[in-house]
Coordinates of C-alpha atoms and ligand atoms in Angstrom, one line a residue:
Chain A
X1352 CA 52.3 189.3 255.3
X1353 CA 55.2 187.2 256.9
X1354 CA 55.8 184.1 255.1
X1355 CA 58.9 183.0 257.2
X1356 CA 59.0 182.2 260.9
X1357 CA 62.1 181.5 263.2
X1358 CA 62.4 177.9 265.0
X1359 CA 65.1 177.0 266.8
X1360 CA 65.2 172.4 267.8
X1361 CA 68.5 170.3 267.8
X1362 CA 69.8 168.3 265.5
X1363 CA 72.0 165.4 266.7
X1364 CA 72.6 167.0 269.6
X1365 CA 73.5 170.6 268.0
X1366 CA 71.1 173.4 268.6
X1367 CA 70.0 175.5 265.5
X1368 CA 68.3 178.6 265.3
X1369 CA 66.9 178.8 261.3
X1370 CA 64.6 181.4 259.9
X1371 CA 62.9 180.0 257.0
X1372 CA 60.5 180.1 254.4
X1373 CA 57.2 178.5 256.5
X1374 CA 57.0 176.1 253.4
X1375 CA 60.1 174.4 254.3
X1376 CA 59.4 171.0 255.2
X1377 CA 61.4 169.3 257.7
X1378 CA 63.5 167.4 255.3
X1379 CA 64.3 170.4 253.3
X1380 CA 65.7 172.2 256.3
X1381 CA 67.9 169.3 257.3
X1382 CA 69.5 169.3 253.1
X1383 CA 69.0 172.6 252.3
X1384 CA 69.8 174.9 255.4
X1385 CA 71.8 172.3 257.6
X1386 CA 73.7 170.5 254.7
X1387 CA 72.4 167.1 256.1
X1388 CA 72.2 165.4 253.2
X1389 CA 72.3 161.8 254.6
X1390 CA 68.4 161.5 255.0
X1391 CA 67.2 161.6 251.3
X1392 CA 64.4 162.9 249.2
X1393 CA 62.3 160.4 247.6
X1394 CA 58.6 160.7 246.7
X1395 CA 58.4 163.7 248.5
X1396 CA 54.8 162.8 249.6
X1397 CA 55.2 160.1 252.6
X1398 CA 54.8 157.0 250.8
X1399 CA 58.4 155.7 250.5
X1400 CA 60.2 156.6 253.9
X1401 CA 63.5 157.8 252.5
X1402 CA 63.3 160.5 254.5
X1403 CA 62.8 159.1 258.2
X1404 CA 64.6 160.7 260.8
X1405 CA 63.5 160.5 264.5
X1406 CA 61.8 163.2 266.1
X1407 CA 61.6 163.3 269.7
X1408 CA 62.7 159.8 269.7
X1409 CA 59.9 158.4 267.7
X1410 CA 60.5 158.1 263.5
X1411 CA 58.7 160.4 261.1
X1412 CA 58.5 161.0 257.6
X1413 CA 60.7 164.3 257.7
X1414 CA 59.0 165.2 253.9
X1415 CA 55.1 165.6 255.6
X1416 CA 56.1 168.0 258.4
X1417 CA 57.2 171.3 258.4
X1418 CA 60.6 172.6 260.4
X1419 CA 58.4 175.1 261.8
X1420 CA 56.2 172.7 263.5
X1421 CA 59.6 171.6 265.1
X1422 CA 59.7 174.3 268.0
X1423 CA 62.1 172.8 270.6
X1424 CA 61.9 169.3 269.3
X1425 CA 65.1 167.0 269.5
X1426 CA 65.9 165.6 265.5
X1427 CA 67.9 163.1 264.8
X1428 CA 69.1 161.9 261.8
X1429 CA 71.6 159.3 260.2
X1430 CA 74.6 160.9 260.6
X1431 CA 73.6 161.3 264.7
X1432 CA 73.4 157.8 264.8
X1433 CA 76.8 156.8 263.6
X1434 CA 79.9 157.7 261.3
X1435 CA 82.4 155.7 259.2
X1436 CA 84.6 154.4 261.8
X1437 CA 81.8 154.4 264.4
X1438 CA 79.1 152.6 263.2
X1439 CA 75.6 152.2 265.4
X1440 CA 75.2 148.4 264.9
X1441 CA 72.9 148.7 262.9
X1442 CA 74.6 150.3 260.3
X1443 CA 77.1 147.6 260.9
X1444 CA 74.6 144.9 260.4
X1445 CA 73.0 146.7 256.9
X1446 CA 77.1 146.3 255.3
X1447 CA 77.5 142.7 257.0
X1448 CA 74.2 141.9 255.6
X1449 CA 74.3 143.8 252.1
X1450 CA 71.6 145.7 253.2
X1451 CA 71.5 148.1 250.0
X1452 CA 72.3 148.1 246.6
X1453 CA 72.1 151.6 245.1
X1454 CA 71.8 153.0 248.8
X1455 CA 69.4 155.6 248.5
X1456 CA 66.5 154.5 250.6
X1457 CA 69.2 152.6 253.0
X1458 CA 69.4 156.0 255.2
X1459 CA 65.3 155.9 256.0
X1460 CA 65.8 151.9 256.1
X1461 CA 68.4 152.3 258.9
X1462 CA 66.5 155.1 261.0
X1463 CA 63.2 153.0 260.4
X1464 CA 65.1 149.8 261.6
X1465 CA 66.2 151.2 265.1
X1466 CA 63.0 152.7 265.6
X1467 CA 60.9 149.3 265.1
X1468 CA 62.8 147.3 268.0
X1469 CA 62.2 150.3 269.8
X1470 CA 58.7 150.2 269.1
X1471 CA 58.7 146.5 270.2
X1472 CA 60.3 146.6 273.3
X1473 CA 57.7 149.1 274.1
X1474 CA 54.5 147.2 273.1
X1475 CA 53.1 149.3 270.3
X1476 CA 51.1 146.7 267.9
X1477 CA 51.2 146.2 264.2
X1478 CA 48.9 145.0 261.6
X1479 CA 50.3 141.2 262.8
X1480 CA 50.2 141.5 266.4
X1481 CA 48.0 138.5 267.4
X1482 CA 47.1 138.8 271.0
X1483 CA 46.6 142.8 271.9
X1484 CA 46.9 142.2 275.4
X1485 CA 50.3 140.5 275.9
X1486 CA 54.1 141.5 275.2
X1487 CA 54.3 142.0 271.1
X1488 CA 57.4 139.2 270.3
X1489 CA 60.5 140.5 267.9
X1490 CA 59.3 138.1 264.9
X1491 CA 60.6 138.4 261.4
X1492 CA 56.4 138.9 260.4
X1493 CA 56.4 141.9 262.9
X1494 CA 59.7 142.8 261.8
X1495 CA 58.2 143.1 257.7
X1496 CA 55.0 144.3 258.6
X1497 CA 56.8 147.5 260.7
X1498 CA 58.9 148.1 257.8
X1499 CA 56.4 148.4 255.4
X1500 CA 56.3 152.0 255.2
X1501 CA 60.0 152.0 253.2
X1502 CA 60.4 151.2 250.3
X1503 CA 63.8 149.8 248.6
X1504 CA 63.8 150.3 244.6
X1505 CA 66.5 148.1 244.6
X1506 CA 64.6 145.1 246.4
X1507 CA 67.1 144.4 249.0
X1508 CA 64.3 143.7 251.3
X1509 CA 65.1 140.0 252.5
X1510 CA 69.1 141.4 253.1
X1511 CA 67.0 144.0 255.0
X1512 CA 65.3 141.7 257.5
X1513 CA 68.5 139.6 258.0
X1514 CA 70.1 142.8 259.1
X1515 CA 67.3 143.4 261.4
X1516 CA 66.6 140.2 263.0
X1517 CA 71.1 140.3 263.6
X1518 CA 70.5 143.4 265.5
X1519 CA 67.6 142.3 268.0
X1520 CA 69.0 139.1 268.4
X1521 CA 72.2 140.3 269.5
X1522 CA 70.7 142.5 272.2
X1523 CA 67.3 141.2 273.2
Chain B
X317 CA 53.4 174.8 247.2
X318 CA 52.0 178.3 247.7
X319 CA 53.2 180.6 250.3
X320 CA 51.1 180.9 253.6
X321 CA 51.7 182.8 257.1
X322 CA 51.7 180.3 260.0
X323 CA 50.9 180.7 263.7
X324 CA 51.1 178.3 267.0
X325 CA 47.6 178.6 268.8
X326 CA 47.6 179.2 272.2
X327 CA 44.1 177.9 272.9
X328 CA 41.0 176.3 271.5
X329 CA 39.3 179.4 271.4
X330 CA 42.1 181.4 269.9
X331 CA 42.7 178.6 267.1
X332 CA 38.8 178.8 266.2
X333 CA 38.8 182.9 266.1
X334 CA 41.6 182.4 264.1
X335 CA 40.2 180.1 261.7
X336 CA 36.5 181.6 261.2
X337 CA 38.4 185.4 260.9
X338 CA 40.5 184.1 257.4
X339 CA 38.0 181.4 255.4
X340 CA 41.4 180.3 253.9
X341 CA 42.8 179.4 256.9
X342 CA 43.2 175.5 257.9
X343 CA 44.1 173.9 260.8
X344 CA 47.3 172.0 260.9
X345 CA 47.6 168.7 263.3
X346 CA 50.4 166.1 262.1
X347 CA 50.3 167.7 258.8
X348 CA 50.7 163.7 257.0
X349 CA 47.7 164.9 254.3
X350 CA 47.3 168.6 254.7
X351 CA 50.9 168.9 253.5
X352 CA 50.9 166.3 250.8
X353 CA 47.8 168.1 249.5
X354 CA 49.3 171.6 249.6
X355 CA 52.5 170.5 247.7
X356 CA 49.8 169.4 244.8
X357 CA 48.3 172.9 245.3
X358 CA 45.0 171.0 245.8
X359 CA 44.7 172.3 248.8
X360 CA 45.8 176.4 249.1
X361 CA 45.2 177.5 252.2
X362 CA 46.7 181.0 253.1
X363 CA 47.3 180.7 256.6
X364 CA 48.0 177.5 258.8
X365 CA 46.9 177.4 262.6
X366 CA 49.3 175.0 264.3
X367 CA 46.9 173.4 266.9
X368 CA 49.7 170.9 268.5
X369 CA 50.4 173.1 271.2
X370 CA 46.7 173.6 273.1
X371 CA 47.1 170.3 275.0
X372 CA 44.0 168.5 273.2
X373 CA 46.8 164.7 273.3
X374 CA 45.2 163.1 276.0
X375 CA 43.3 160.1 276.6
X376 CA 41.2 159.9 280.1
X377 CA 38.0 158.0 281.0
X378 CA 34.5 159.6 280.8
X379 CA 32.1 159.7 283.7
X380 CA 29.9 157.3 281.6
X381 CA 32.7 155.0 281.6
X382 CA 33.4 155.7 278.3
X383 CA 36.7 157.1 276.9
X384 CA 37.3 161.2 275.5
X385 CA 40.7 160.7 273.0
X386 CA 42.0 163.8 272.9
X387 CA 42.0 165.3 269.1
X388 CA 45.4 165.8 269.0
X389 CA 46.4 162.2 270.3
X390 CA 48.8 160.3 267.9
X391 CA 47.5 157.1 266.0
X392 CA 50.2 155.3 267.4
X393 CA 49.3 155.9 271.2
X394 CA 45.6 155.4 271.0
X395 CA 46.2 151.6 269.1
X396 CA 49.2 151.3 271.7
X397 CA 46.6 152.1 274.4
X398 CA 46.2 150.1 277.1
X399 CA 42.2 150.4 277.6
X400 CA 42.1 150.8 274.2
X401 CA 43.7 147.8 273.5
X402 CA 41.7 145.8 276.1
X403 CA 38.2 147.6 275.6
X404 CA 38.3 148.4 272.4
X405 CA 40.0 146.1 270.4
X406 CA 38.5 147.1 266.9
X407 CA 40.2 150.9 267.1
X408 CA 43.5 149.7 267.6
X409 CA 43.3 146.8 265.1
X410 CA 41.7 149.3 262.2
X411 CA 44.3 151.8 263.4
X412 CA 47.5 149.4 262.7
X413 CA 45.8 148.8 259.5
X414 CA 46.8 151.9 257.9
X415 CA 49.5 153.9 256.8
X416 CA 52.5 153.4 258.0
X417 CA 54.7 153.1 261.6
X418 CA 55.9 156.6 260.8
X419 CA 52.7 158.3 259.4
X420 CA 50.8 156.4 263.1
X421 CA 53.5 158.3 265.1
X422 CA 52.7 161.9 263.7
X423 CA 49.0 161.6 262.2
X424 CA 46.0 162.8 264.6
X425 CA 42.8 161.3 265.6
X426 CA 40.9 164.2 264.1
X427 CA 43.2 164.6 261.1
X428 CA 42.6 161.1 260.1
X429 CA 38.6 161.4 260.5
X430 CA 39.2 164.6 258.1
X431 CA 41.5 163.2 255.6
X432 CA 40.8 163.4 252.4
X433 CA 39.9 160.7 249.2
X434 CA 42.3 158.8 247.6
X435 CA 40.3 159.3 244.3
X436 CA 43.5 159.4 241.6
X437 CA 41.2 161.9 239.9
X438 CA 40.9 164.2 242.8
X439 CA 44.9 163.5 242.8
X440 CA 45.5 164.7 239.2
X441 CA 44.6 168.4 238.6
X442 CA 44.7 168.3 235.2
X443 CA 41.2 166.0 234.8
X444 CA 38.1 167.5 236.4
X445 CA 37.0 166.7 239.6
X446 CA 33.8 168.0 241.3
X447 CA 35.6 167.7 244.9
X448 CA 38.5 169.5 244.1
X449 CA 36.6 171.9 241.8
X450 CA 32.8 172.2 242.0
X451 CA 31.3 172.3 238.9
X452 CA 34.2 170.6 237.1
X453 CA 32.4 167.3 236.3
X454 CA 33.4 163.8 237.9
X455 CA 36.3 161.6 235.6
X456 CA 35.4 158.7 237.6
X457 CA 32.2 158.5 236.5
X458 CA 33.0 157.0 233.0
X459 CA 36.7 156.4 234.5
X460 CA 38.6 153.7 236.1
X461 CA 36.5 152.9 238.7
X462 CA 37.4 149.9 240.4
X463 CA 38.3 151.4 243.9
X464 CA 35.5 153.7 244.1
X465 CA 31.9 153.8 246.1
X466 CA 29.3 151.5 245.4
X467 CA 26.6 152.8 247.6
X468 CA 25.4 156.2 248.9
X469 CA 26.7 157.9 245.5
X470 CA 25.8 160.8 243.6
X471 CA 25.8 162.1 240.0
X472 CA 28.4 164.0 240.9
X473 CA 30.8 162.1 242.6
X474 CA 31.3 158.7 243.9
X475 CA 34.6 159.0 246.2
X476 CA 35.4 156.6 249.0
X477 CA 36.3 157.8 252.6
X478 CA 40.2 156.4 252.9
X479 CA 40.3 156.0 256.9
X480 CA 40.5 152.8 258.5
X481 CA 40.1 154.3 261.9
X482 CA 36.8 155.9 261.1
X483 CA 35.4 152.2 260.4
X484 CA 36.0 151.7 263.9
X485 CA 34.9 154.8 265.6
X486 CA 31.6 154.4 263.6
X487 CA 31.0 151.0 264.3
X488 CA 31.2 151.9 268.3
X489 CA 29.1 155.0 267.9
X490 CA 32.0 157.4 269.0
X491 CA 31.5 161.2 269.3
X492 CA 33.1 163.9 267.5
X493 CA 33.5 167.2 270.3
X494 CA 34.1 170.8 268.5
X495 CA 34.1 174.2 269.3
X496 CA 32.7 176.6 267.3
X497 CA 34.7 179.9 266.7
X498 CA 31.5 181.6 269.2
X499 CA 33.0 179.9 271.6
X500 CA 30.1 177.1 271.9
X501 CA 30.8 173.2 272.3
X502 CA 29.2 170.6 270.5
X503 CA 29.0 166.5 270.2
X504 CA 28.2 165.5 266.8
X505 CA 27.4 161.5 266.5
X506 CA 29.8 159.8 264.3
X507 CA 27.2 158.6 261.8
X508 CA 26.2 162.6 261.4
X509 CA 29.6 163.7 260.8
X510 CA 30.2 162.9 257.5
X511 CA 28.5 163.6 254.7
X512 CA 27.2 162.5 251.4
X513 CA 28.4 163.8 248.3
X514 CA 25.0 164.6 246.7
X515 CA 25.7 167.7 244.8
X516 CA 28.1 169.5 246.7
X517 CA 31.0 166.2 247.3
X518 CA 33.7 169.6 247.9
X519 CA 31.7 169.4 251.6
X520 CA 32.6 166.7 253.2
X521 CA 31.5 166.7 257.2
X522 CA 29.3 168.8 259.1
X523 CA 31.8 170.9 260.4
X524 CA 31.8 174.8 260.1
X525 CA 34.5 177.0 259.1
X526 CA 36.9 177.2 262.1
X527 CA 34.9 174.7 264.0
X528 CA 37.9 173.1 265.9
X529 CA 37.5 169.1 266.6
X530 CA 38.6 169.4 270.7
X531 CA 38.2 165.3 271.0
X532 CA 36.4 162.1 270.2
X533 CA 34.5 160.2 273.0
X534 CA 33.4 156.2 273.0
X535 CA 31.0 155.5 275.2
X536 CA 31.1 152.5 277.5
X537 CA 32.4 149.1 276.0
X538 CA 30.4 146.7 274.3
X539 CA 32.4 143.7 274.6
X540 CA 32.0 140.7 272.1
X541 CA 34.7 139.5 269.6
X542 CA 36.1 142.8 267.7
X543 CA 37.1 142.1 264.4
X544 CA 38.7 144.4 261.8
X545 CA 39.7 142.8 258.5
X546 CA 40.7 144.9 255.5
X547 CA 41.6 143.8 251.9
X548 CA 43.9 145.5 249.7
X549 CA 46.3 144.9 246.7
X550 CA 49.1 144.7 248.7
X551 CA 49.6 143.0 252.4
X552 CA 50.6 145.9 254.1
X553 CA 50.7 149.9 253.5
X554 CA 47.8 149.9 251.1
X555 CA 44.5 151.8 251.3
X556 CA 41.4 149.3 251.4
X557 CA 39.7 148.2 248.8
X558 CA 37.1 147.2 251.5
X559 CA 37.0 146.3 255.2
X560 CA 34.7 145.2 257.6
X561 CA 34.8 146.4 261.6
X562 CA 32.6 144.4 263.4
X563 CA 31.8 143.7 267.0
X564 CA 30.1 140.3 267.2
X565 CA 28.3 139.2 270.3
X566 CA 28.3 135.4 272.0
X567 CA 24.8 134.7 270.7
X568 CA 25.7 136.3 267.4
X569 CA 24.4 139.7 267.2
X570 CA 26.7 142.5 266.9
X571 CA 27.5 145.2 264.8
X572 CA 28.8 145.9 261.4
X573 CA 30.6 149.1 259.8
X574 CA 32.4 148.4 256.2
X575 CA 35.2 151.0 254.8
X576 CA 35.8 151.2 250.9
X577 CA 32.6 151.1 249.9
X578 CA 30.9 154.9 250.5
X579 CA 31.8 158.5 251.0
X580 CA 31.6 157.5 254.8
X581 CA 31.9 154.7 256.9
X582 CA 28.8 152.5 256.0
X583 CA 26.9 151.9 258.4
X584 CA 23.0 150.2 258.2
X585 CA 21.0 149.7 261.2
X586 CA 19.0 147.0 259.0
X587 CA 22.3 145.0 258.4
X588 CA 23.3 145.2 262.6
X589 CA 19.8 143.5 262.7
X590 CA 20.3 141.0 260.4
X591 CA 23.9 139.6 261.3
X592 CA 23.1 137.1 263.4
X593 CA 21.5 135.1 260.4
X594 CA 24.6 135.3 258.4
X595 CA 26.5 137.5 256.0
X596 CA 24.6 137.4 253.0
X597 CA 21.5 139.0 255.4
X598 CA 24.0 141.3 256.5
X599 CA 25.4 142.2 253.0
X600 CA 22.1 142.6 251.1
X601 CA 21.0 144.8 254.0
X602 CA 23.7 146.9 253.6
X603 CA 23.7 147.2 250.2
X604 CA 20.1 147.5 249.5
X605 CA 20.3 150.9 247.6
X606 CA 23.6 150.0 245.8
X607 CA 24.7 151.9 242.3
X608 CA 28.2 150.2 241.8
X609 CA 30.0 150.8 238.1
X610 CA 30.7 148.4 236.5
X611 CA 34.4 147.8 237.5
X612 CA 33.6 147.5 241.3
X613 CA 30.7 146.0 241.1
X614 CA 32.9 143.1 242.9
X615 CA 33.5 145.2 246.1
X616 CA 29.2 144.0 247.3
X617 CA 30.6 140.1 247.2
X618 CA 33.9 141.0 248.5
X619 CA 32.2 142.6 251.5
X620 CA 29.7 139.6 252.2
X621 CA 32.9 137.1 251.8
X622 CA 35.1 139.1 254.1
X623 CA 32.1 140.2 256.7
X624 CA 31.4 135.5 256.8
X625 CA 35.1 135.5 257.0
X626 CA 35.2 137.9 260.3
X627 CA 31.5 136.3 261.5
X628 CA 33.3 132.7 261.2
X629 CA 36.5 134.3 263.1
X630 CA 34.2 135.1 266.1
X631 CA 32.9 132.3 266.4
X632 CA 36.6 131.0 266.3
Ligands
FAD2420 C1 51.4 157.1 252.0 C2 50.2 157.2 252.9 C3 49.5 156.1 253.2 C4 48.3 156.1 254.0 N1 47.6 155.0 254.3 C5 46.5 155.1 255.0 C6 45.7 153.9 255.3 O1 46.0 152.8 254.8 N2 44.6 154.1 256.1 C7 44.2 155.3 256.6 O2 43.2 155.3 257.3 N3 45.0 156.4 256.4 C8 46.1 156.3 255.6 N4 46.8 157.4 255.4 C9 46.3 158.7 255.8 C10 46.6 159.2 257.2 O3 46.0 158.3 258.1 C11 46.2 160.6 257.3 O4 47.1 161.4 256.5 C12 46.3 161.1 258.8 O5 45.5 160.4 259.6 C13 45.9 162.6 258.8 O6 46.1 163.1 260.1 P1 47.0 164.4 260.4 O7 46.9 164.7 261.8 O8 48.3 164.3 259.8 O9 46.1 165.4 259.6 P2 46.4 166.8 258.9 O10 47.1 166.6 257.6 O11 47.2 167.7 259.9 O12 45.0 167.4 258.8 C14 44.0 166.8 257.9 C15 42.8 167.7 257.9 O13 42.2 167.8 259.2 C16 42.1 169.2 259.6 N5 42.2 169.1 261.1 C17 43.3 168.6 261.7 N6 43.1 168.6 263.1 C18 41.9 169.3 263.2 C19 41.1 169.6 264.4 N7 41.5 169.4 265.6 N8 39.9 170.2 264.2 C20 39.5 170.5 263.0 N9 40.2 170.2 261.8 C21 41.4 169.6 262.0 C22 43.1 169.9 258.8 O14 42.8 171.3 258.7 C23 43.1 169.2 257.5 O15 42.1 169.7 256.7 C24 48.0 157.4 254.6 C25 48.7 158.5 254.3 C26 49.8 158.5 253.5 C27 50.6 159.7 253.2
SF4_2421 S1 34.7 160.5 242.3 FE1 34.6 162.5 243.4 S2 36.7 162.9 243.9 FE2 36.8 161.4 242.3 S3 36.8 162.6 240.3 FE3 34.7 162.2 240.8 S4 34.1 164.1 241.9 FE4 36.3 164.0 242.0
FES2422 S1 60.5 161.3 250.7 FE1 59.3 161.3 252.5 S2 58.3 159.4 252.4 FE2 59.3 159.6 250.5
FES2423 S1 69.2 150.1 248.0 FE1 68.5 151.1 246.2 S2 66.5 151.7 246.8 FE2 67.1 150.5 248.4

């Protein structure tokens, strides 16, 4: 019986050949294996988005997949997006913005955030998207409703949204 | 979570030998409640079948001038869909309704007809459960009650289905397409693939061991106002305590599926027949054989306030 299976995708750019346990979820291989501690584990069971990195340019909860679903796929994660000197604007926006308190959820809030204007710009609707047939608007409702699925112990929400609606102002 | 070999099928027919040659075998799709069952070790499977790779994530038009959604297509990109969006307004609405942006981008159309009850009991595998353990007894029964069934229920367990997208499918009489590990292909009616829990509630569809879902099909559109409403304790990423999907006609008529409520979408031809005189027709229609507990009792006149709510919105 072989419980472990080799995958190779990249991470941020990097290629990486892993062999691993096939239990290993995607966020575990990221902390665990690649020392990639920047995403972070919260519920562990997809309800809190703490762990949201993009895959394949789209965002996922990195705590319901496994790595070795991941064959070939292109990861990204926070520390892909920008660094300490170098920050992707919305990273920028989140510190201008005191986007965080204790900062734990703050990596999944940032991946989420870049993803939603994304999703926007590309008409995917929302829960709040009134007419179905038209461009979806950048609106601080669609802008909530999108982020829904992370949560911030902290409540830093509104901070949040300020950060957000910076960002898509700036370059819409 | 316990240990399991994995493989990446390399066609439908492979995946279903796969499946019917280990019974403990399951199917993996986006993984969003397989997973988060398997780290609770309710669910053990032994072996996972990775079926992402066979293809099944399209969407094309039928012959009928219907639509086949490819089993494997993301939630996302069937409510993002253009015809979809057009044509068949209620799927993408219930769709946006649930979960999450990031669950929607990796969750399945037939993963999401196949997910499992949010029962807390069925969660907690320290209190018995007839689902998760035939035989065990039912806590909610006697329990905290508030969000479960109120019609179709059994002695032995009165679970709620959890999609939102089922509502949909069922109220536009969708199509679930398998193939059998024999190699044979079958369409199985929405309103036939799901069961009631009577006294086996651990069975939950009419699927057979390694039966693989290859797509669902809509048939033609019906037009009308399409109307999906859902209530729940909070605004946004919440399960429904109930919601209506409804396709409501010019002169009134229309159709009516409710979510919360049953171990399936609910569905009563009776109640279709009587919407165009109102919701309460509707309602008592629907809810003719109701057994409700006495802490959700509330769901049967929060379903004929929300369905005049959505009946009043169509008439706009
Ligand atoms: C926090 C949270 C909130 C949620 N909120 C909502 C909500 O509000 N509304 C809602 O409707 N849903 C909600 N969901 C559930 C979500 O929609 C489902 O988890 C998802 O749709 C399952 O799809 P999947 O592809 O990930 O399935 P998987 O987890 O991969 O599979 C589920 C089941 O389907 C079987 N399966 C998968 N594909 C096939 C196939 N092709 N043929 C045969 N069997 C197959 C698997 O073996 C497994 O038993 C929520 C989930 C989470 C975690
Ligand atoms: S209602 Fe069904 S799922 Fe919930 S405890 Fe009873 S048997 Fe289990
Ligand atoms: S850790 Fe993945 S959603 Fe909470
Ligand atoms: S900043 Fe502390 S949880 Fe969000």
């Amino acid at each position: 019986m072989n419980h472990t299976t080799k995958v190779s995708f990249t991470v941020n750019g990097a290629s990486r050949d892993l062999d691993l346990d096939n239990r290993t979820t995607l966020l575990d291989a990221l902390r665990e294996h690649l020392h990639l501690t920047g995403t972070k584990k919260g519920c562990d069971h997809g309800q809190c988005g703490a762990c949201t990195v993009m895959v394949d340019g789209r965002r996922v909860n990195s705590c319901l997949t496994l790595a070795v679903m991941h064959e070939g796929d292109r990861i990204a994660t926070i520390e892909g997006l920008g660094e300490p000197g170098n920050l992707h604007p919305m990273q920028a926006a989140f510190v201008k913005h005191d986007g965080f308190q204790c900062g734990y959820c703050t990596p999944g809030q940032i991946c989420s955030s870049v993803a939603v204007l994304e999703e926007i710009r590309a008409n995917i609707p929302s829960h709040v998207t009134g007419d179905l047939t038209t461009q979806t608007q950048i609106t601080e409702a669609e802008i909530r409703e999108r982020m829904s699925g992370n949560l911030c112990r902290c409540g830093a929400y509104s901070n949040i949204v300020d950060a957000i609606v910076e960002v898509a102002g700036t370059k819409a | 979570m316990r240990a399991f070999t994995y493989e990446r099928a390399s066609s439908v027919e492979a995946a279903a030998n796969a499946a019917s040659s280990n019974r403990q075998s399951k199917f993996i799709a986006g993984g969003t409640n397989l997973l988060d069952l398997m780290k609770l070790e309710i669910e053990t499977p032994t072996h996972l079948i990775d079926v992402n790779g066979l293809g099944l994530d399209t969407i094309e038009p039928t012959a009928e001038g219907g639509l086949r959604i490819g089993a494997l297509v993301r939630n996302t990109d069937l409510a993002a869909h253009e015809t979809v969006r057009r044509d068949y307004g209620l799927l993408s609405r219930a769709l946006v309704a649930g979960a999450s942006g990031q669950l929607r981008n990796v969750a399945t159309t037939a993963g999401n007809l196949l997910q499992r009850t949010r029962c807390p009991y069925f969660y907690d595998t320290n209190q018995p459960c007839n689902k998760r353990q035939p035989g065990s007894g039912c806590s909610a029964i006697g329990g905290f009650s508030r969000q479960h069934a109120v019609v179709g229920v059994s002695d032995a367990c009165i679970a709620t289905h959890p999609s939102d997208m089922a509502i949909a499918m069922r109220a536009l009489d969708a199509v679930v397409e398998t193939v059998k590990p024999d190699g044979s292909h079958h369409a199985i009616p929405i309103a036939d693939f799901h069961r009631l829990p009577g006294e086996t509630p651990h069975i939950e569809t009419v699927l057979e061991q390694g039966e693989l879902i290859t797509a669902v099909v809509l048939p033609p559109p019906v037009g009308g106002r399409q109307i999906y409403r859902k209530v729940r304790d909070r605004a946004s990423y919440a399960f429904a305590i109930v919601s209506v999907g409804a396709v409501i006609q010019l002169d009134g008529t229309g159709r009516v599926a409710v979510g919360g409520v049953a171990h399936k979408p609910w569905r009563v031809e009776g109640a279709d027949a009587e919407l165009s005189r109102g919701a309460r027709s509707a309602a008592s229609a629907l809810f003719a054989d109701a057994r409700p507990t006495e802490q959700n009792r509330f769901k049967i006149d929060l379903v004929e306030r929300t369905l005049g709510a959505v009946i009043a919105e169509a008439r706009g």
